[in-house]
Amino acid sequence: MDYKLLTKEKLQEELEAQKKIYQEYKAAGLKLNMARGKPCKEQLDLSMPMFDLISSATNLIASADMRNYGEAMGALELREYFAGYCGVQTQEIMLSDSSSLNIMYDTLQRAMQFGIAGAPPLNSQGKLKWLCPVPGYDRHFAITELFGFELIGIPMDENGPDMDLVEHLVQNDASVKGIWCVPKYSNPAGIVYSDETVRRFAALKPKAKDFRIFWDNAYMCHHLYNDDTPLLNLLNEAKARNNEDIVYTFGSTSKITFAGAGVSFIIASKKNIDYLAKLIGIQTIGPNKINHYLHYLFFQKEPIDTLMKKHSGILTPKFELVDRVLTQEVADCGIMSWSKPKGGYFISCDLMPGTAKRTVSLARECGVVFTPAGATYPYGKDPQDANIRIAPTLPPLEELETAMKVFAVSAKISALEKLI
Amino acid sequence: MDYKLLTKEKLQEELEAQKKIYQEYKAAGLKLNMARGKPCKEQLDLSMPMFDLISSATNLIASADMRNYGEAMGALELREYFAGYCGVQTQEIMLSDSSSLNIMYDTLQRAMQFGIAGAPPLNSQGKLKWLCPVPGYDRHFAITELFGFELIGIPMDENGPDMDLVEHLVQNDASVKGIWCVPKYSNPAGIVYSDETVRRFAALKPKAKDFRIFWDNAYMCHHLYNDDTPLLNLLNEAKARNNEDIVYTFGSTSKITFAGAGVSFIIASKKNIDYLAKLIGIQTIGPNKINHYLHYLFFQKEPIDTLMKKHSGILTPKFELVDRVLTQEVADCGIMSWSKPKGGYFISCDLMPGTAKRTVSLARECGVVFTPAGATYPYGKDPQDANIRIAPTLPPLEELETAMKVFAVSAKISALEKLI
């Protein structure tokens, strides 16, 4: 039954019925967490054979002694492997420790403190703006908020951000210094930027010479099915237009090997990398090369694409379960639409406007924690109070089913309250 | 023969004789590097058994799943171990990846950008000063130089920095925002700060409330012999005076396990740690907890002090060789004094003023690279052009002997040229 077509009496009846279901879940004393896009135990187990490749007898002296100081760009073997995998040159890639978010933060902090491309430090340029395709990743937004940027939400459709708006802002406003992008299986909507979108990014002629695209390719190989929506390589597209300095690409193995102990990297033009390397050479002695080399050894045995198929074997049933429960429980009610992503870590739900916060709060009272409503928008404020990010990867299937049923009943109660 | 007592003729004769020796070394086509304080292969081999403690069958789920996201302060087990080893509370220690220099840089960068202790960002406070005990560590100086501080050299004696001068500057000048200290087996002079020095640091009442002591305890357990010169714990001394917020302590296992793949940490008051954790929570997803946990497992089998005795078994003969060669080759000449450290990674040589650069340059022409003269002073400028840092840890004994003989003949030629 479509809630919007019901009479007030019927709505009231339905509300009572749903509240009864809700009370049953509440009485069950659940304690489930669906808040973050964490890999589950079975996924982490997939990479444990990495540790059979190293013992006290392993020779860790290859392009360098991986155990000693030196090689601030990271282990050459793994740089070469990733360069091949990503279709870029080895000199365009620099490895770090496990957190690619940390590279993004540091890269922006350096621009704040020292400036880039010969421009003055961003700190000295007054009030600045940053573009944030929405819905997006809360931890991206948190970084630019911390640095005092005005965050400008950019609507997205199935092809990526509204490029007319992006071009207009970037090419006419010198105070626009960057944009966050998750171009493949975007967090949370699962969108893959179209070829045209990527080409328009590659062709941007920013008003500010220190404008940069922060291209967080976090889910570059995180397909749930076959990769039938390949993403163009932005750096190479930009290079073909002599425009390669406007993009920093980021990635990591956090959701390939170990979320808390993988390898992260930045890919950028040689000019950008050289500039970063100069400053990074003062900042740090260098990243963990043993971990780099161990990842390299592991990928020789277990190529990334083979490994990712095993991940999708674990994850696809979870994504399909969420879709099935939502279809069963709320499809008829006309109160919610949700994404059916072909990869990535999230399902994005758009609820009846004004009911997202209430839904998350009802679910929490029932012992099921979802990402806070609003988190997918700059400043944590969803103007519609409609979007909720579902992270189905961590819980086992049974818990996931329960959690999604709690989600459904919470959304129904919120919608019914709103309509009444 | 004491060169300063020789006649011009005798000096000329001696110069010709030394030049002949020098030419012989030059003809040998040497290629030796004594520039950085790197552990040698045999030292790195000591920790390889760490990798026998992990395989695909190892349970990495303990206080947390070490493989997953979470625990931005690092693996609890290793925090507790280090807290016990360092005599502080677990809540006062936060772990990071391998580079403690990176923690120092980040800690200062945060003070530049966001301020500390409620004070405005250092970036907004105009021209600031930083105290640099000399001779000191070039990479410390490089960080504060990059951030635009005026670097003030502070003379040291066998008890540490000149504390009258430190107190005078810190307590009267609000533009003095920090001091670099390597309090045990200082880089390069090998000085251990006396109890009185530590207590005077602990009792500092800075004019600037955002003044901080950057206490880089890099060589806390790096004894060549018995540890007969223990260092007082500055944080605890400061705490006893309700002054614990003025100090950040840094350390790492870079020279305990693996220089390029160890674990680093910061120790500070709970208030300081809480403030850092808040900002670090936006900067990064967290450090490599598998490496933390693996270090924890290793230290259960091989306690740090046991391991360090093995290191000193490798290093002590190298330090003694340097002393022996210098004694044989130059002790009589009256052109050089050098430190006889009881720990750490360096020997500090004070040559005849005005001859350090020339000595390093002569050695380099002969194929032996030493740390650039001046590197131990702010801006790379030794006002006396006298100090050279010898890093004897990396080369095998035989190479070290040759390198030091080249050093000696280069120093002699430089001194003779100067005297003539």
Coordinates of C-alpha atoms in Angstrom, one line a residue, chain B:
Chain B
M1 CA 103.7 15.8 16.8
D2 CA 101.5 18.7 17.7
Y3 CA 101.0 20.6 14.5
K4 CA 100.6 23.9 16.2
L5 CA 104.2 23.7 17.5
L6 CA 105.7 22.9 14.1
T7 CA 107.8 25.3 12.0
K8 CA 106.5 26.3 8.6
E9 CA 109.0 24.0 7.0
K10 CA 108.0 21.0 9.1
L11 CA 104.4 21.8 8.3
Q12 CA 105.1 21.8 4.6
E13 CA 107.0 18.5 5.0
E14 CA 104.1 16.9 6.9
L15 CA 101.6 18.2 4.3
E16 CA 103.6 16.5 1.5
A17 CA 103.7 13.3 3.5
Q18 CA 100.0 13.3 4.2
K19 CA 99.1 14.2 0.6
K20 CA 101.1 11.1 -0.5
I21 CA 99.0 8.9 1.9
Y22 CA 95.8 10.6 0.6
Q23 CA 96.7 9.9 -3.0
E24 CA 97.1 6.2 -2.2
Y25 CA 93.6 6.1 -0.8
K26 CA 92.3 8.1 -3.7
A27 CA 93.9 5.6 -6.1
A28 CA 92.1 2.8 -4.4
G29 CA 88.7 3.9 -5.8
L30 CA 86.8 3.7 -2.5
K31 CA 83.0 4.0 -2.3
L32 CA 82.0 4.3 1.3
N33 CA 79.1 6.1 3.0
M34 CA 79.3 7.3 6.6
A35 CA 76.7 10.0 6.2
R36 CA 73.6 8.7 8.0
G37 CA 72.9 6.9 11.3
K38 CA 71.6 3.7 9.7
P39 CA 71.7 0.3 11.4
C40 CA 73.8 -2.3 9.6
K41 CA 72.5 -5.5 8.1
E42 CA 73.5 -7.6 11.1
Q43 CA 71.5 -5.4 13.4
L44 CA 68.4 -5.7 11.1
D45 CA 68.9 -9.4 11.1
L46 CA 68.4 -9.5 14.9
S47 CA 64.6 -8.8 14.5
M48 CA 63.9 -11.2 11.6
P49 CA 62.6 -13.8 14.1
M50 CA 59.6 -11.5 14.5
F51 CA 58.3 -12.9 11.2
D52 CA 58.3 -16.5 12.6
L53 CA 55.6 -15.3 15.0
I54 CA 53.0 -14.7 12.2
S55 CA 51.5 -16.9 9.6
S56 CA 48.0 -17.3 8.0
A57 CA 47.1 -19.3 11.1
T58 CA 47.9 -16.5 13.6
N59 CA 45.0 -15.0 15.5
L60 CA 45.2 -11.3 15.0
I61 CA 42.0 -10.6 16.9
A62 CA 43.0 -9.5 20.4
S63 CA 42.0 -6.2 22.1
A64 CA 40.7 -5.5 18.6
D65 CA 40.8 -7.1 15.1
M66 CA 44.3 -5.7 14.2
R67 CA 43.4 -6.2 10.5
N68 CA 40.4 -3.9 10.5
Y69 CA 39.7 -0.2 10.9
G70 CA 39.5 1.3 14.4
E71 CA 41.8 2.1 17.3
A72 CA 43.4 5.3 16.0
M73 CA 45.7 5.3 19.1
G74 CA 47.2 2.0 18.0
A75 CA 47.1 -1.6 19.3
L76 CA 46.3 -1.5 23.0
E77 CA 48.7 -4.4 23.8
L78 CA 51.7 -2.5 22.4
R79 CA 50.6 0.8 24.1
E80 CA 50.5 -1.0 27.4
Y81 CA 53.9 -2.6 26.8
F82 CA 55.6 0.7 25.9
A83 CA 53.8 2.4 28.8
G84 CA 55.4 -0.1 31.1
Y85 CA 58.8 0.1 29.5
C86 CA 58.8 3.9 29.6
G87 CA 57.2 4.3 33.0
V88 CA 54.1 6.2 31.9
Q89 CA 50.4 5.5 31.8
T90 CA 48.8 3.8 28.8
Q91 CA 46.5 6.8 28.3
E92 CA 49.6 9.0 27.9
I93 CA 50.9 7.1 24.8
M94 CA 49.7 7.0 21.3
L95 CA 51.3 4.8 18.6
S96 CA 51.9 5.6 15.0
D97 CA 53.6 4.1 11.9
S98 CA 57.3 3.8 11.6
S99 CA 58.5 7.4 11.6
S100 CA 58.7 9.3 14.8
L101 CA 60.0 12.3 12.8
N102 CA 56.7 12.3 11.1
I103 CA 54.9 12.5 14.5
M104 CA 57.1 15.5 15.4
Y105 CA 56.4 17.2 12.1
D106 CA 52.7 16.6 12.4
T107 CA 52.5 17.8 16.0
L108 CA 54.3 21.0 15.1
Q109 CA 52.2 21.4 11.9
R110 CA 49.0 21.1 14.0
A111 CA 50.3 23.8 16.3
M112 CA 51.1 26.0 13.2
Q113 CA 47.6 25.5 11.7
F114 CA 45.3 25.2 14.7
G115 CA 47.3 26.4 17.8
I116 CA 47.6 24.6 21.1
A117 CA 46.5 25.2 24.6
G118 CA 43.9 27.6 23.4
A119 CA 46.5 29.9 21.9
P120 CA 46.1 31.2 18.3
P121 CA 47.7 29.1 15.5
L122 CA 51.4 29.7 15.4
N123 CA 50.9 30.7 11.7
S124 CA 49.1 33.8 12.9
Q125 CA 51.6 34.9 15.6
G126 CA 54.3 36.6 13.4
K127 CA 58.0 35.8 13.5
L128 CA 58.7 33.0 16.0
K129 CA 61.8 31.4 17.5
W130 CA 62.8 27.9 18.2
L131 CA 65.7 26.7 20.4
C132 CA 68.2 24.3 18.9
P133 CA 70.8 22.8 21.2
V134 CA 74.0 22.5 19.2
P135 CA 75.5 20.4 17.8
G136 CA 72.2 18.7 17.0
Y137 CA 70.1 16.7 14.5
D138 CA 69.9 18.2 11.1
R139 CA 66.4 16.8 10.4
H140 CA 65.0 18.5 13.5
F141 CA 66.4 21.8 12.4
A142 CA 65.1 21.3 8.8
I143 CA 61.5 21.0 10.1
T144 CA 61.5 24.2 12.1
E145 CA 63.4 26.0 9.3
L146 CA 60.7 24.9 6.9
F147 CA 58.0 26.4 9.1
G148 CA 59.9 29.7 9.2
F149 CA 61.1 29.8 12.8
E150 CA 64.2 31.7 13.6
L151 CA 66.5 29.0 14.9
I152 CA 68.5 29.9 18.0
G153 CA 71.6 27.7 18.7
I154 CA 72.0 26.8 22.4
P155 CA 75.4 25.6 23.5
M156 CA 75.7 22.2 25.2
D157 CA 78.1 20.8 27.8
E158 CA 78.3 17.4 29.3
N159 CA 75.1 18.0 31.2
G160 CA 73.0 19.0 28.3
P161 CA 71.9 22.5 27.0
D162 CA 73.0 25.7 28.7
M163 CA 69.9 25.8 31.0
D164 CA 70.6 29.4 32.2
L165 CA 70.2 30.5 28.6
V166 CA 67.2 28.2 28.0
E167 CA 65.4 29.5 31.1
H168 CA 66.2 33.1 30.2
L169 CA 64.9 32.8 26.7
V170 CA 61.8 30.6 27.4
Q171 CA 60.7 32.5 30.5
N172 CA 61.1 36.0 29.0
D173 CA 60.4 35.8 25.3
A174 CA 56.8 34.8 24.3
S175 CA 58.0 34.3 20.7
V176 CA 60.1 31.3 21.8
K177 CA 57.7 28.4 21.1
G178 CA 59.8 25.3 21.5
I179 CA 63.1 23.5 21.8
W180 CA 64.4 20.3 20.2
C181 CA 66.1 17.9 22.6
V182 CA 67.7 14.5 22.2
P183 CA 68.1 14.0 25.9
K184 CA 69.9 10.6 25.9
Y185 CA 73.0 9.9 23.8
S186 CA 72.3 13.1 22.0
N187 CA 72.7 13.3 18.2
P188 CA 75.6 13.8 17.6
A189 CA 77.5 14.5 20.8
G190 CA 76.3 11.5 22.9
I191 CA 75.4 13.6 25.9
V192 CA 73.0 12.3 28.5
Y193 CA 71.1 15.2 30.1
S194 CA 71.9 15.4 33.8
D195 CA 69.1 15.0 36.5
E196 CA 69.5 18.7 37.2
T197 CA 69.0 19.6 33.5
V198 CA 65.9 17.4 33.3
R199 CA 64.5 18.9 36.5
R200 CA 65.1 22.5 35.2
F201 CA 63.2 21.5 32.0
A202 CA 60.4 20.1 34.1
A203 CA 60.2 23.3 36.0
L204 CA 60.2 25.7 33.1
K205 CA 57.5 28.4 33.3
P206 CA 57.4 29.6 29.7
K207 CA 56.3 33.1 28.8
A208 CA 54.3 31.6 25.9
K209 CA 51.6 29.2 27.0
D210 CA 52.0 27.4 23.7
F211 CA 55.7 26.7 24.3
R212 CA 56.5 23.0 24.0
I213 CA 59.6 20.8 24.6
F214 CA 60.1 18.4 21.8
W215 CA 61.8 15.6 23.7
D216 CA 63.1 13.1 21.1
N217 CA 64.1 10.2 23.1
A218 CA 65.4 8.4 20.0
Y219 CA 68.2 6.5 21.9
M220 CA 66.5 5.8 25.2
C221 CA 67.8 2.2 25.4
H222 CA 70.6 2.4 22.9
H223 CA 73.5 1.7 25.3
L224 CA 76.9 0.6 24.1
Y225 CA 77.9 -0.6 27.5
N226 CA 75.8 -0.8 30.7
D227 CA 73.3 1.9 31.2
D228 CA 75.2 3.8 33.9
T229 CA 73.8 7.2 33.1
P230 CA 70.0 6.8 33.4
L231 CA 67.8 9.7 32.2
L232 CA 65.1 11.1 34.4
N233 CA 61.6 10.8 33.0
L234 CA 60.7 14.3 32.0
L235 CA 57.0 13.8 31.7
N236 CA 56.8 12.4 35.2
E237 CA 59.1 15.1 36.6
A238 CA 56.9 17.8 35.0
K239 CA 53.8 16.1 36.3
A240 CA 55.2 16.2 39.9
R241 CA 55.3 20.0 39.3
N242 CA 51.8 20.2 37.7
N243 CA 53.6 21.3 34.5
E244 CA 53.1 18.1 32.4
D245 CA 51.5 19.9 29.4
I246 CA 54.8 21.5 28.3
V247 CA 56.4 18.3 27.0
Y248 CA 55.9 16.0 24.1
T249 CA 58.1 12.9 24.2
F250 CA 58.8 10.9 21.0
G251 CA 60.4 7.5 20.4
S252 CA 60.4 4.6 18.0
T253 CA 61.7 1.2 17.4
S254 CA 63.6 2.3 14.3
K255 CA 66.9 1.3 15.9
I256 CA 65.4 -1.5 18.0
T257 CA 63.7 -3.6 15.3
F258 CA 63.6 -2.2 11.8
A259 CA 64.6 1.4 10.8
G260 CA 62.2 1.4 7.8
A261 CA 59.4 -0.6 9.4
G262 CA 59.2 -0.1 13.1
V263 CA 56.7 1.5 15.4
S264 CA 56.8 5.1 16.6
F265 CA 55.0 6.8 19.4
I266 CA 54.3 10.0 21.2
I267 CA 54.1 10.3 25.0
A268 CA 52.4 13.3 26.5
S269 CA 49.9 14.4 29.2
K270 CA 46.4 13.0 28.9
K271 CA 45.2 16.6 28.0
N272 CA 47.8 16.9 25.2
I273 CA 47.0 13.4 23.9
D274 CA 43.3 14.0 24.0
Y275 CA 43.7 17.2 22.0
L276 CA 46.0 15.4 19.4
A277 CA 43.6 12.5 19.2
K278 CA 40.7 14.7 18.3
L279 CA 42.7 16.3 15.3
I280 CA 44.4 13.0 14.4
G281 CA 40.9 11.4 14.2
I282 CA 40.2 13.8 11.3
Q283 CA 43.6 13.3 9.7
T284 CA 43.9 9.6 9.4
I285 CA 42.0 6.3 9.7
G286 CA 44.8 5.1 11.9
P287 CA 48.2 3.4 12.0
N288 CA 49.2 -0.2 11.0
K289 CA 47.9 -2.2 14.0
I290 CA 49.2 -5.6 12.6
N291 CA 52.7 -4.2 12.8
H292 CA 52.0 -3.0 16.4
Y293 CA 50.7 -6.3 17.4
L294 CA 53.5 -8.2 15.8
H295 CA 56.0 -6.0 17.7
Y296 CA 54.1 -6.8 20.9
L297 CA 54.3 -10.5 20.2
F298 CA 58.0 -10.2 19.4
F299 CA 58.8 -8.2 22.6
Q300 CA 57.2 -11.0 24.6
K301 CA 59.8 -13.4 23.3
E302 CA 62.6 -11.0 23.0
P303 CA 62.3 -8.1 25.5
I304 CA 63.7 -4.8 24.3
D305 CA 66.7 -4.8 26.8
T306 CA 67.7 -8.3 25.6
L307 CA 67.6 -7.2 22.0
M308 CA 69.5 -4.0 22.7
K309 CA 72.4 -6.0 24.3
K310 CA 72.7 -7.8 20.9
H311 CA 72.8 -4.5 19.1
S312 CA 75.5 -3.2 21.4
G313 CA 77.5 -6.4 20.7
I314 CA 77.5 -5.4 17.1
L315 CA 78.0 -1.6 17.6
T316 CA 80.5 -1.3 20.4
P317 CA 83.4 -2.7 18.3
K318 CA 82.6 -0.1 15.6
F319 CA 82.6 2.8 18.1
E320 CA 85.8 1.5 19.6
L321 CA 87.4 1.2 16.2
V322 CA 86.7 4.8 15.4
D323 CA 88.2 5.9 18.7
R324 CA 91.3 3.7 18.1
V325 CA 91.9 4.9 14.6
L326 CA 91.5 8.5 15.6
T327 CA 93.8 8.0 18.6
Q328 CA 96.5 6.4 16.4
E329 CA 96.2 8.8 13.6
V330 CA 95.5 12.2 15.0
A331 CA 95.7 12.2 18.8
D332 CA 99.2 13.7 18.8
C333 CA 98.5 16.3 16.2
G334 CA 96.4 18.6 18.5
I335 CA 93.9 19.2 15.6
M336 CA 90.8 17.4 16.8
S337 CA 88.8 16.2 19.8
W338 CA 86.0 13.7 19.6
S339 CA 83.3 12.3 21.8
K340 CA 83.5 8.8 23.5
P341 CA 79.8 8.2 23.8
K342 CA 78.3 5.4 26.0
G343 CA 75.4 5.0 23.6
G344 CA 73.5 6.3 20.6
Y345 CA 74.5 6.3 17.0
F346 CA 77.2 9.0 16.5
I347 CA 80.6 10.3 17.4
S348 CA 81.0 14.0 17.3
C349 CA 84.3 15.4 16.1
D350 CA 85.5 18.9 16.7
L351 CA 88.2 19.8 14.3
M352 CA 90.5 22.8 14.1
P353 CA 88.1 25.7 13.4
G354 CA 87.7 26.4 9.7
T355 CA 88.7 22.9 8.5
A356 CA 85.5 20.8 8.8
K357 CA 84.1 21.6 5.3
R358 CA 87.5 21.1 3.7
T359 CA 87.9 17.8 5.5
V360 CA 84.5 16.4 4.4
S361 CA 85.2 17.6 0.9
L362 CA 88.7 15.9 0.7
A363 CA 87.2 12.7 2.1
R364 CA 84.4 12.8 -0.5
E365 CA 86.9 13.3 -3.4
C366 CA 88.5 10.1 -2.0
G367 CA 85.2 8.2 -2.2
V368 CA 84.2 8.4 1.4
V369 CA 81.0 10.4 2.2
F370 CA 80.5 11.9 5.6
T371 CA 77.6 14.0 6.9
P372 CA 78.1 17.5 5.4
A373 CA 80.0 19.8 7.7
G374 CA 77.6 22.2 9.3
A375 CA 74.7 19.8 9.2
T376 CA 74.7 19.6 13.0
Y377 CA 74.0 23.4 13.2
P378 CA 70.8 25.4 12.4
Y379 CA 70.7 26.4 8.7
G380 CA 73.6 24.0 8.1
K381 CA 76.0 26.7 9.2
D382 CA 78.5 25.8 11.9
P383 CA 79.9 29.3 12.9
Q384 CA 83.3 27.6 13.7
D385 CA 83.3 25.2 10.7
A386 CA 84.6 22.7 13.1
N387 CA 82.0 20.0 13.9
I388 CA 81.6 16.7 11.9
R389 CA 79.3 13.9 12.8
I390 CA 80.7 10.4 12.4
A391 CA 78.1 7.7 11.9
P392 CA 79.9 4.4 12.4
T393 CA 77.0 2.0 12.5
L394 CA 76.4 1.0 8.9
P395 CA 79.8 0.0 7.4
P396 CA 81.5 -3.3 8.2
L397 CA 84.5 -3.0 10.5
E398 CA 87.0 -3.2 7.7
E399 CA 85.4 -0.5 5.6
L400 CA 85.0 1.6 8.7
E401 CA 88.7 1.4 9.4
T402 CA 89.5 2.6 5.9
A403 CA 86.9 5.3 6.1
M404 CA 88.3 6.6 9.3
K405 CA 91.8 6.6 8.0
V406 CA 90.7 8.6 5.0
F407 CA 88.9 10.9 7.5
A408 CA 92.1 11.3 9.6
V409 CA 94.3 12.1 6.6
S410 CA 91.7 14.5 5.2
A411 CA 91.6 16.3 8.6
K412 CA 95.3 16.4 8.8
I413 CA 95.7 17.9 5.3
S414 CA 93.0 20.5 6.1
A415 CA 94.7 21.5 9.3
L416 CA 98.1 21.7 7.7
E417 CA 96.8 23.9 4.9
K418 CA 95.2 26.1 7.5
L419 CA 98.3 26.4 9.5
I420 CA 100.5 27.1 6.5

